[in-house]
Short mmCIF file of C-alpha atoms and ligand atoms in Angstrom, two decimals:
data_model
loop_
_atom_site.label_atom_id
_atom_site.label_comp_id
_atom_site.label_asym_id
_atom_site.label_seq_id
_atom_site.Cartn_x
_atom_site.Cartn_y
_atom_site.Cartn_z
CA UNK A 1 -2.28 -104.67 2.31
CA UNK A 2 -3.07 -101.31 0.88
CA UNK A 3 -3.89 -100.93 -3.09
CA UNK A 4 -4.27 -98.44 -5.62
CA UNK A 5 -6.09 -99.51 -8.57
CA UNK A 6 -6.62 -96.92 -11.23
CA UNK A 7 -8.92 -97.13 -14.16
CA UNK A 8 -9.18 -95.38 -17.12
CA UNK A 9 -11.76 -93.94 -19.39
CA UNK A 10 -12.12 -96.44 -21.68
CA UNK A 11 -12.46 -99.30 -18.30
CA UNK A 12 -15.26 -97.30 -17.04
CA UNK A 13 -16.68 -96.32 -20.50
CA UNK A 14 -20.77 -97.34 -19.75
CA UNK A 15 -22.44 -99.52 -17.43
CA UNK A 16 -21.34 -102.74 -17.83
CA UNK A 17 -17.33 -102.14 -17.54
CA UNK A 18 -18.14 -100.31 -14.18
CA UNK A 19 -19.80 -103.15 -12.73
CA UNK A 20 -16.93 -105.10 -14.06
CA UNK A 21 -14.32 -102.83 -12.71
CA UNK A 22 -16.80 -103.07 -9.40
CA UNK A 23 -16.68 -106.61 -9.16
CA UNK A 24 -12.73 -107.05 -9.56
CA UNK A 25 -11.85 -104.53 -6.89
CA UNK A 26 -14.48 -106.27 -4.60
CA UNK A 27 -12.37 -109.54 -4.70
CA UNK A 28 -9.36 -107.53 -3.82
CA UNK A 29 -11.63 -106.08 -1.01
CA UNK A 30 -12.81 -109.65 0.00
CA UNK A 31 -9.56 -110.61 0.74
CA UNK A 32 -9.37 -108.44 3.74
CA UNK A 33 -7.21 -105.83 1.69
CA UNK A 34 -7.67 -102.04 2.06
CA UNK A 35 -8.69 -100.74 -1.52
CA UNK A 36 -8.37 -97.14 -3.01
CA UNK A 37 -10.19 -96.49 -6.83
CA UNK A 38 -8.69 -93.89 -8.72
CA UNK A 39 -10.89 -92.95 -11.66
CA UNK A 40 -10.59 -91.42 -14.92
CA UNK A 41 -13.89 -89.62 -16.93
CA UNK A 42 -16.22 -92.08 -18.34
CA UNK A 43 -14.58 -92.95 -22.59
CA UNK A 44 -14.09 -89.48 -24.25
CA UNK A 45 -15.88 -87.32 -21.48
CA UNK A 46 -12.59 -84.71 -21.33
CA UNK A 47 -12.49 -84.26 -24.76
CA UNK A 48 -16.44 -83.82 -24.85
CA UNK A 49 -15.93 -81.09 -22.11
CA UNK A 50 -13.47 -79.53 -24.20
CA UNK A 51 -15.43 -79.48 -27.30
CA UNK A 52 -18.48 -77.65 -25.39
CA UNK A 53 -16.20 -75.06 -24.26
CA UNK A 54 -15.00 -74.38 -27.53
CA UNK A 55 -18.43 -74.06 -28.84
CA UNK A 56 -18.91 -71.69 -26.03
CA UNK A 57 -15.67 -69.42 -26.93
CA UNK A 58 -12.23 -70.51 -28.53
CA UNK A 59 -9.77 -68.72 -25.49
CA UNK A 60 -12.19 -69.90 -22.41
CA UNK A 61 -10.39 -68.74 -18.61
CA UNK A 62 -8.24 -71.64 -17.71
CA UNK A 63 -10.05 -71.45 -14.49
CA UNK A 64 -13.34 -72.00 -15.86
CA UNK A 65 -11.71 -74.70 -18.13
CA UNK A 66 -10.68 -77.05 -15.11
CA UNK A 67 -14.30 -76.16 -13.52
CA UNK A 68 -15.59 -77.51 -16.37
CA UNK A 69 -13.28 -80.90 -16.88
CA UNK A 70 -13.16 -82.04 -13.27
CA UNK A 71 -17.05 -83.07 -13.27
CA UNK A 72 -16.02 -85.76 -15.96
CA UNK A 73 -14.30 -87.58 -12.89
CA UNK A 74 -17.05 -86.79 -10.30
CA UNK A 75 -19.55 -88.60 -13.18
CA UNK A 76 -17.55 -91.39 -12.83
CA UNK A 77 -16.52 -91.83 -8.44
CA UNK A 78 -20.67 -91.56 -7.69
CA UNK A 79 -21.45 -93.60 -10.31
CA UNK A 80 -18.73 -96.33 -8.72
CA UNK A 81 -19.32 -95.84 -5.49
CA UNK A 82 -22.65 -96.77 -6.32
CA UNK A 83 -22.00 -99.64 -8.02
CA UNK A 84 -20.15 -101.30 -5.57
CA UNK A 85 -23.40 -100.46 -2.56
CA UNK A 86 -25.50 -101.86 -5.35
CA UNK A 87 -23.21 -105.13 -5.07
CA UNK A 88 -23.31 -104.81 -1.02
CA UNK A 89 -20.12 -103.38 -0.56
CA UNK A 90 -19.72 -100.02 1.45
CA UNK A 91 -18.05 -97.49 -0.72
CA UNK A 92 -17.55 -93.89 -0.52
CA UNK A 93 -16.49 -91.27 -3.54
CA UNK A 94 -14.67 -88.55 -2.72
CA UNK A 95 -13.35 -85.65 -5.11
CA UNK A 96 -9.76 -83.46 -4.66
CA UNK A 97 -11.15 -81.41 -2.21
CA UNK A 98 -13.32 -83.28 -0.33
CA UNK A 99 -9.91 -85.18 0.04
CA UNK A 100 -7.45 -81.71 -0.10
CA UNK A 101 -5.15 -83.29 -2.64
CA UNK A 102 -3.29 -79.99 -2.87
CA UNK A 103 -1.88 -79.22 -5.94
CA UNK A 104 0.38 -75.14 -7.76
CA UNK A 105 -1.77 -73.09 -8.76
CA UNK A 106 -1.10 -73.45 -12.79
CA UNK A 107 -4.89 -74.40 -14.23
CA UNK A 108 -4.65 -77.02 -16.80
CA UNK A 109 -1.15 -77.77 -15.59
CA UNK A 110 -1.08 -78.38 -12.13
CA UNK A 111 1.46 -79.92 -9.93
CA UNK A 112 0.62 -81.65 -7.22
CA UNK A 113 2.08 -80.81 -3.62
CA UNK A 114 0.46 -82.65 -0.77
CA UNK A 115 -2.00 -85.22 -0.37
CA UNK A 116 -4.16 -85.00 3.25
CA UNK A 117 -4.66 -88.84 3.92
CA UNK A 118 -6.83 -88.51 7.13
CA UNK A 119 -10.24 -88.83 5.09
CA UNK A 120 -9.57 -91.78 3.22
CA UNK A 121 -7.62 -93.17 6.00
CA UNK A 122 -11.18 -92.68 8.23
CA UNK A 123 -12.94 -94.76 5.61
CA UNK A 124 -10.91 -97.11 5.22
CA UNK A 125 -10.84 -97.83 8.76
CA UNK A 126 -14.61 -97.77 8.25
CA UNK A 127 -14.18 -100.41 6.04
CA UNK A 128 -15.32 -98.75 2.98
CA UNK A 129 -13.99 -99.37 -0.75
CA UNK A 130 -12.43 -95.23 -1.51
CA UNK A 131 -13.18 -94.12 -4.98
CA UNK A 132 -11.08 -91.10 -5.71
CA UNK A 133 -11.20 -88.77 -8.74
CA UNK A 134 -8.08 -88.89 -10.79
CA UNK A 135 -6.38 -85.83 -12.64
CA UNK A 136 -7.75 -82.87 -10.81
CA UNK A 137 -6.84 -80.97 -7.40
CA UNK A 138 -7.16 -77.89 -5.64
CA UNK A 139 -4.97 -74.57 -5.27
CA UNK A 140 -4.36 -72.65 -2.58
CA UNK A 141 -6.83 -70.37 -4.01
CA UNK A 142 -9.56 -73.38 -3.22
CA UNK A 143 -10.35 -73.49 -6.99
CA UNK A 144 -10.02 -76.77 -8.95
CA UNK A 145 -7.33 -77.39 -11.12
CA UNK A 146 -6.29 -80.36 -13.58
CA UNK A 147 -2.86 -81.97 -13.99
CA UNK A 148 -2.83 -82.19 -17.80
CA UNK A 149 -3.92 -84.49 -19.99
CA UNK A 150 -4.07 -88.35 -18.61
CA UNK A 151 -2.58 -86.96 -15.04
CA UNK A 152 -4.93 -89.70 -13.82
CA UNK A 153 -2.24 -91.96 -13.54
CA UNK A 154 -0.05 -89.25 -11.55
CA UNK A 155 -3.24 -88.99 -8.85
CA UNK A 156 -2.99 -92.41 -8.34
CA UNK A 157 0.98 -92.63 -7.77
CA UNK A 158 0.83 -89.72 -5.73
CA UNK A 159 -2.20 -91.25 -3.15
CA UNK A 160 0.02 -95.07 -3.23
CA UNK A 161 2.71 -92.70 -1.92
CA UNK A 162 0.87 -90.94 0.54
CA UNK A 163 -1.26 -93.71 1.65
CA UNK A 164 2.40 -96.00 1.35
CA UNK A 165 0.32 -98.51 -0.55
CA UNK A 166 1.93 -101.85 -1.16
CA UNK A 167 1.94 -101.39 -5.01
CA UNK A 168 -0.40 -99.29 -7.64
CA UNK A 169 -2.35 -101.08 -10.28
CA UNK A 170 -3.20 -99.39 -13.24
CA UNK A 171 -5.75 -100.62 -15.92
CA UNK A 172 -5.78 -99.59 -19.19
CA UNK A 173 -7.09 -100.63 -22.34
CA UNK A 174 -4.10 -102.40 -23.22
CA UNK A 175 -2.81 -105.52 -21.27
CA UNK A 176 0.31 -104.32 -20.37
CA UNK A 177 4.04 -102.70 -21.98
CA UNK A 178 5.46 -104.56 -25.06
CA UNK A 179 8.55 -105.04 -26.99
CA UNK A 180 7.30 -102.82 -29.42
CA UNK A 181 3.56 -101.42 -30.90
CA UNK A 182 1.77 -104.87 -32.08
CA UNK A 183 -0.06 -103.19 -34.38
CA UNK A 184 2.99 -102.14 -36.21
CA UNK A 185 5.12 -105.52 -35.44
CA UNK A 186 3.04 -108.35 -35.06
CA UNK A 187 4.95 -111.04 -33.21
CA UNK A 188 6.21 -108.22 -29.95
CA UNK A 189 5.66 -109.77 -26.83
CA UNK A 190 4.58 -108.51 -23.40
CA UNK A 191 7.24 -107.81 -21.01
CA UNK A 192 6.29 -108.94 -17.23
CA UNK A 193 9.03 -106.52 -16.00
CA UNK A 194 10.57 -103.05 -16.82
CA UNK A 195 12.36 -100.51 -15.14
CA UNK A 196 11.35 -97.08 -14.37
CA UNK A 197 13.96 -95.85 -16.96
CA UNK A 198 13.27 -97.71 -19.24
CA UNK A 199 9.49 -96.76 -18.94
CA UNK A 200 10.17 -93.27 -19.26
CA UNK A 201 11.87 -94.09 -22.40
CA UNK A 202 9.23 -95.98 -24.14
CA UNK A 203 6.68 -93.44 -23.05
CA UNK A 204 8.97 -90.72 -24.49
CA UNK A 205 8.98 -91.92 -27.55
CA UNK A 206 5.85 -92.48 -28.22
CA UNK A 207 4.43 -95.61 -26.48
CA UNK A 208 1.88 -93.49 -24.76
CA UNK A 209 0.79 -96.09 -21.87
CA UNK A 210 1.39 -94.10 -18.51
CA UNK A 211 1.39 -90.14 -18.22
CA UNK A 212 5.13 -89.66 -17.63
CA UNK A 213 4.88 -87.97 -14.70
CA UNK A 214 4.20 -90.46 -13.20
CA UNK A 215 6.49 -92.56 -13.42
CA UNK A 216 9.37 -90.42 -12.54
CA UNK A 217 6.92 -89.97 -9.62
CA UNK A 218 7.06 -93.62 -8.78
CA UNK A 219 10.72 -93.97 -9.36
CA UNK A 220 11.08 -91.24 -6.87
CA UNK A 221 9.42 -92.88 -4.20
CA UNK A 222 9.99 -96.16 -5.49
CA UNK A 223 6.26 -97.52 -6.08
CA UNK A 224 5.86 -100.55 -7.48
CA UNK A 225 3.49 -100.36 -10.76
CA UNK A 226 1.59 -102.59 -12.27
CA UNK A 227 0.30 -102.05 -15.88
CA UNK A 228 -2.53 -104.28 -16.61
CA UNK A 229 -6.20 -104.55 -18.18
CA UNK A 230 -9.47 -104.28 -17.12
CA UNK A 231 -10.82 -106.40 -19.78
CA UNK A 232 -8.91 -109.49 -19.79
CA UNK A 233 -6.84 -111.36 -16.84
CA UNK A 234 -3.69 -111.53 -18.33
CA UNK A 235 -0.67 -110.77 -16.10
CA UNK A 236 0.34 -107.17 -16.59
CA UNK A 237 3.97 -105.85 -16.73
CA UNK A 238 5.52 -104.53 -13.29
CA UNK A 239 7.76 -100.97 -13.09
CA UNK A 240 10.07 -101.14 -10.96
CA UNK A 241 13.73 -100.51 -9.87
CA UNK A 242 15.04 -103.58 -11.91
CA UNK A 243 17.47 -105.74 -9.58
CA UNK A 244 17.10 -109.12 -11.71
CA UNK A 245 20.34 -110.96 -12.70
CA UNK A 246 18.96 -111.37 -15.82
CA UNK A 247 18.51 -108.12 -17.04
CA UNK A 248 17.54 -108.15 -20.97
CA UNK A 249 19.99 -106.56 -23.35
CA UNK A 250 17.59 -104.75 -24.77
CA UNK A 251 13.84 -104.43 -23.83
CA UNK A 252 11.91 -102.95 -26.78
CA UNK A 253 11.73 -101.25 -30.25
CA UNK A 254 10.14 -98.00 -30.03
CA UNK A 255 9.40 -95.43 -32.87
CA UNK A 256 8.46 -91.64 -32.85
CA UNK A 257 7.10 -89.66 -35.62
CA UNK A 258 6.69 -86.56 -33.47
CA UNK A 259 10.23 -85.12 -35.38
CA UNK A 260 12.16 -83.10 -38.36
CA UNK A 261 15.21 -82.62 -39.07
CA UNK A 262 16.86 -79.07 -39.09
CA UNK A 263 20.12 -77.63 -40.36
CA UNK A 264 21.90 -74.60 -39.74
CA UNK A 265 24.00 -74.38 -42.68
CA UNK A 266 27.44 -72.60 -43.59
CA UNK A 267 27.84 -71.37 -39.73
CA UNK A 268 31.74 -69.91 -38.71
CA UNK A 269 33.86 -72.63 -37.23
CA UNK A 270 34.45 -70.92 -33.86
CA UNK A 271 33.48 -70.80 -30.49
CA UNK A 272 30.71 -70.00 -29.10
CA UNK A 273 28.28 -70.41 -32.46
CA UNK A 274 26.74 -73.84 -30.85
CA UNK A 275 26.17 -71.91 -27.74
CA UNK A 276 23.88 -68.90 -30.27
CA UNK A 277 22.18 -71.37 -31.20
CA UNK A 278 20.90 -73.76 -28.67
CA UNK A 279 20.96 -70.73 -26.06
CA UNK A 280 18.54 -68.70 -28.95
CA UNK A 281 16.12 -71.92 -28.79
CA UNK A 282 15.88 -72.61 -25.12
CA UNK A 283 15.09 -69.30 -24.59
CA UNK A 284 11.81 -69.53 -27.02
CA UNK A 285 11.36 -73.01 -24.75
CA UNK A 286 12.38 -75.17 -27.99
CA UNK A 287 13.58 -78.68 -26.77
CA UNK A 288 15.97 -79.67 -29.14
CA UNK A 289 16.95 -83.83 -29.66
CA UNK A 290 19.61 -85.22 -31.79
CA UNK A 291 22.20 -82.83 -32.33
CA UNK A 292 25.12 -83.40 -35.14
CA UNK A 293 27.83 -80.75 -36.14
CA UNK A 294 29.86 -81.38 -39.16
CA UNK A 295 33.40 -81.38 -39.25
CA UNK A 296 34.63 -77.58 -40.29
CA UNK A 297 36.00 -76.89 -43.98
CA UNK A 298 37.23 -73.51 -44.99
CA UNK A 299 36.35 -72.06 -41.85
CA UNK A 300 32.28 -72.82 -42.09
CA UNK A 301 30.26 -75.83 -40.81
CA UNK A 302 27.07 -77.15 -40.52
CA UNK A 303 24.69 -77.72 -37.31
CA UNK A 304 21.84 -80.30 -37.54
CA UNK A 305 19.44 -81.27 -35.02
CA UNK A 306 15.71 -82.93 -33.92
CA UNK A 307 12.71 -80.72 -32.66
CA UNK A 308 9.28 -82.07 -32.14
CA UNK A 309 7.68 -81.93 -35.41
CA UNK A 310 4.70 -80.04 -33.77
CA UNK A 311 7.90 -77.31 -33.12
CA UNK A 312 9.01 -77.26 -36.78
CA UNK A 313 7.57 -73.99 -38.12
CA UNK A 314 8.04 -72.04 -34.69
CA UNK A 315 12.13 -73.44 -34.72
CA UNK A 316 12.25 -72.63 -38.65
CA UNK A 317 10.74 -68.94 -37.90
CA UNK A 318 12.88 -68.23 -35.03
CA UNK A 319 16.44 -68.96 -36.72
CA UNK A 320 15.07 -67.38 -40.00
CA UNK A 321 14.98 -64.57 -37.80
CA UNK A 322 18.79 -65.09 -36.56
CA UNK A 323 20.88 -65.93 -39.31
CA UNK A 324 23.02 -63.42 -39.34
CA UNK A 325 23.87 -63.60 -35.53
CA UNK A 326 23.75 -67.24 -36.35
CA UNK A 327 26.51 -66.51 -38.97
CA UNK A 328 24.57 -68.57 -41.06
CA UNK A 329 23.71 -68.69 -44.79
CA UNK A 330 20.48 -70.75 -45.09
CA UNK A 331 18.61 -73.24 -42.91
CA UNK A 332 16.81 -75.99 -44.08
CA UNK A 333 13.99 -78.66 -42.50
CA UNK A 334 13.64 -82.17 -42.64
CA UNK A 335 9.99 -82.97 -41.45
CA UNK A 336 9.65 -86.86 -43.61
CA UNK A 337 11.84 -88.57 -40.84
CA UNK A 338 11.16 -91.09 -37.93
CA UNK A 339 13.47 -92.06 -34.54
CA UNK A 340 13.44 -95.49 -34.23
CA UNK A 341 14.62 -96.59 -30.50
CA UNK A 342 16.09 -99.62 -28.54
CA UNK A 343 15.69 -99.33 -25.50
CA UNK A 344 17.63 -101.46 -22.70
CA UNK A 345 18.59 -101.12 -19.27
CA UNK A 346 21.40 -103.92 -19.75
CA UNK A 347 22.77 -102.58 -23.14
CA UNK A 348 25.20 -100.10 -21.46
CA UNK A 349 27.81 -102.31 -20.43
CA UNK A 350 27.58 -104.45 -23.80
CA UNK A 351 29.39 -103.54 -26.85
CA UNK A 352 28.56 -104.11 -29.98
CA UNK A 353 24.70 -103.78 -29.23
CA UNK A 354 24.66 -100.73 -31.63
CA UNK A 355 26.66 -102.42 -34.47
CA UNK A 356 23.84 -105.20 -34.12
CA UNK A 357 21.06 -102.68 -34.84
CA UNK A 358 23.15 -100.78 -37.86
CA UNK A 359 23.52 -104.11 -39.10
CA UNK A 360 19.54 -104.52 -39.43
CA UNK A 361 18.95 -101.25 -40.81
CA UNK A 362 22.07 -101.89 -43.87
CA UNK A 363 20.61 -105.52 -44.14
CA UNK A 364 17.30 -103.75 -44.90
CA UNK A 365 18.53 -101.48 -47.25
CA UNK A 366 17.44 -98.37 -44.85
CA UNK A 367 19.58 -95.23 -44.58
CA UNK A 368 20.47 -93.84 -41.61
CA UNK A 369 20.63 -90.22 -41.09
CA UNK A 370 21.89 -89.49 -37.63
CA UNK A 371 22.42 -91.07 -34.56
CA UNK A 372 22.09 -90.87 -30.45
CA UNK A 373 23.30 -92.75 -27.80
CA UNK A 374 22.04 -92.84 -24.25
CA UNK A 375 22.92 -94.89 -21.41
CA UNK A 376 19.74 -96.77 -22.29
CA UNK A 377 18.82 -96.19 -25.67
CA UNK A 378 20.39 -96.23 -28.90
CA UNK A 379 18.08 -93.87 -31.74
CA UNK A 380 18.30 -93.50 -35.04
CA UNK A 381 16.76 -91.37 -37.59
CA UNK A 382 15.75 -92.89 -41.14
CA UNK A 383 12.81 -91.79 -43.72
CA UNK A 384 9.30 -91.97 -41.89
CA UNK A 385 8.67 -94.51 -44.72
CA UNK A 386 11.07 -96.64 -43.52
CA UNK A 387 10.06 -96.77 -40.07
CA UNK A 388 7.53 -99.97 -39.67
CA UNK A 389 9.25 -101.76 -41.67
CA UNK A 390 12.94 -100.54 -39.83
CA UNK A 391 11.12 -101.06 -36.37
CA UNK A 392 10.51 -105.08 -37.45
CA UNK A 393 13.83 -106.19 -38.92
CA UNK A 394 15.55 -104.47 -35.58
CA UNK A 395 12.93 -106.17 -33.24
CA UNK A 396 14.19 -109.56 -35.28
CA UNK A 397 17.77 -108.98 -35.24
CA UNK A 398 17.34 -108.51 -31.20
CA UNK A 399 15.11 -112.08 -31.23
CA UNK A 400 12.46 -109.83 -28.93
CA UNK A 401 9.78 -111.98 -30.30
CA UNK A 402 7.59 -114.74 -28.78
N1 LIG B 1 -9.81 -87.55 -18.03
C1 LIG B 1 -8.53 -86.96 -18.19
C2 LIG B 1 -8.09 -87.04 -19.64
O1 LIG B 1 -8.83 -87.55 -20.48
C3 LIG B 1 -7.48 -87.51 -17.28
C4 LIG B 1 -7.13 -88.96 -17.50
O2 LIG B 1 -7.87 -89.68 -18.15
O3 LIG B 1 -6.10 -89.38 -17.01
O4 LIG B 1 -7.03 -86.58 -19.98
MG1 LIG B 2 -4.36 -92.49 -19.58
#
């Protein structure tokens, strides 16, 4: 067999947790498998690069920036690949271009394109443990780039598809993808299975375990991921194309704070006004949620609608700056609010899942504002004060606990 086994920052973070990491890959290796590290800088490294830079100059060249960030992930292949020699195991590190894992040319934001496998294939062969440096690549400039923030995990789905590795492991700091944040509701329980969609949901809203790409990347190409830790031997949860009978209802609670609320009030009741609008924000690259239009009265209505809170003032500045071709009269922002998710791939097909959840929320005395459907999630959005205590009473009502 052929594994990927990625590790992040904080599994590598000093010494001792890379001769741990060392000494779990080396039973994999013992058992006659081939293995392939994919590493992540050592704890906060990146964000230690980035803080030098910025006491170098606050707009450094993107080009310089990636320069700069990839040597967090060199720091920590050498300083595997010599663990695992110092353990007796023949290892090899290799960086993007050593390996040409070719990648757009965007800095800071690349994409990657094409993996050449014949290196680590060669070493492999050799019978040498591969340790590969996650989130960076090369252009077709030969410069270094990085794939954005934790793109680690999208190096290591990319090489299990190149290499067709029999799954990709990926260790993290937590043991593996819940029915909701435990530090928020204490009784969620690990799930040992989820599917890609669902993934991409959770990690959407705010369950920040995998870099999203990928995981559409897997579901793509269909790789079988494992979430798991490095510190503990708990059984992880897999991603993967979901084909048990039993599929659960729903999977997991799942909140996001990351929103407001905005409303384009007093609009004309004609065609064509919802199209000003939603055209005017994609073209300033806005991406807009929730959307809700009241019903017309005397020939005016009202739009409302979700933005990433982070988007709030830009969205607010931008229509400020339309309402007249808006036919508008004022516009007003909401930015006190939470989404609060379920998330299921089963749910579609079973009514009465959402009159479950509204049930909760009225049980619990907590308003709800406006709501979403999906094919796989059902969101809400109530008062951010509302939200831990809205995420528990739903995980209840759905008996996700232990
Ligand atoms: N070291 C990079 C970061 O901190 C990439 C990664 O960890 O996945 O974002
Ligand atoms: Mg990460």
């Amino acid at each position: 067999m052929l594994v990927v086994k990625k590790f992040g920052g904080s599994s590598v973070a000093d010494r001792e947790r890379i001769m741990n990491v060392a000494r779990r890959c080396i039973e994999d290796y013992e058992k006659g498998n081939d293995v392939v590290v994919v590493l992540s800088a050592m704890g906060k490294t990146t964000d230690g690069l980035l803080e030098k830079a910025r006491e170098i100059t606050e707009t450094p060249s993107k080009r310089e920036l990636d320069m700069l960030l990839v040597t967090g992930e060199q720091v920590s292949v050498a300083l595997m690949a010599m663990a695992f020699q110092s353990l007796g195991v023949q290892a090899v590190s290799l960086n993007a271009a050593q390996v040409a894992m070719r990648t757009t040319s965007a800095y800071g934001q690349a994409k990657l394109k094409r993996i050449d496998t014949e290196r680590i294939r060669n070493e492999l062969d050799a019978r040498k443990i591969v340790v590969i440096t996650g989130f960076q690549g090369i252009n077709k400039y030969d410069d270094m780039t990085t794939l954005g923030r934790g793109g680690s995990d999208t190096t290591a789905v990319a090489l299990a598809v190149a290499l067709h590795a029999d799954f990709c492991e990926i260790y993290t700091d937590v043991d593996g993808v819940y029915t909701a944040d435990p530090r928020i509701v204490p009784n969620a329980k690990k799930l040992s299975e989820v599917s890609y969609d669902e993934m991409l949901e959770f990690a959407s809203l705010g369950a920040k375990v995998l870099h999203n790409r990928s995981v559409e990347m897997a579901k793509r190409y269909g790789v079988k991921l494992v979430v798991l830790s490095s510190l503990t031997r708990a059984e992880g949860t897999i991603i993967k194309e979901k084909t048990s009978m039993e599929k659960m209802l729903v999977s997991g609670v799942a909140a996001d704070k990351n929103t407001a609320r905005i409303s384009v009030l007093g609009v004309k009741d004609e065609p064509g006004i919802a199209f000003r609008l939603f055209n005017l924000l994609a073209r300033y690259r806005i991406n807009v949620d929730i959307i809700i239009q009241s019903v017309g009265r005397d020939n005016r209505k009202d739009i409302s609608f979700t933005v990433a809170r982070t988007d709030l003032q830009e969205t607010m500045k931008i229509i400020n700056d339309h309402l007249e071709m808006l036919t508008a009269d004022s516009v007003s922002a909401d930015d006190t609010v939470a989404k609060i998710s379920i998330i299921g791939a089963g749910m579609t097909s079973n009514p009465g899942v959402a009159a479950k959840m509204f049930e909760a929320l009225s049980g619990a005395n907590i308003n709800i504002k406006m709501i979403a459907t999906s094919e796989i999630r059902i969101t809400v959005l109530i008062d951010e004060e509302d939200a831990s205590r809205a995420m528990r009473v739903v995980h209840d009502a759905f008996s996700l606990a232990d």
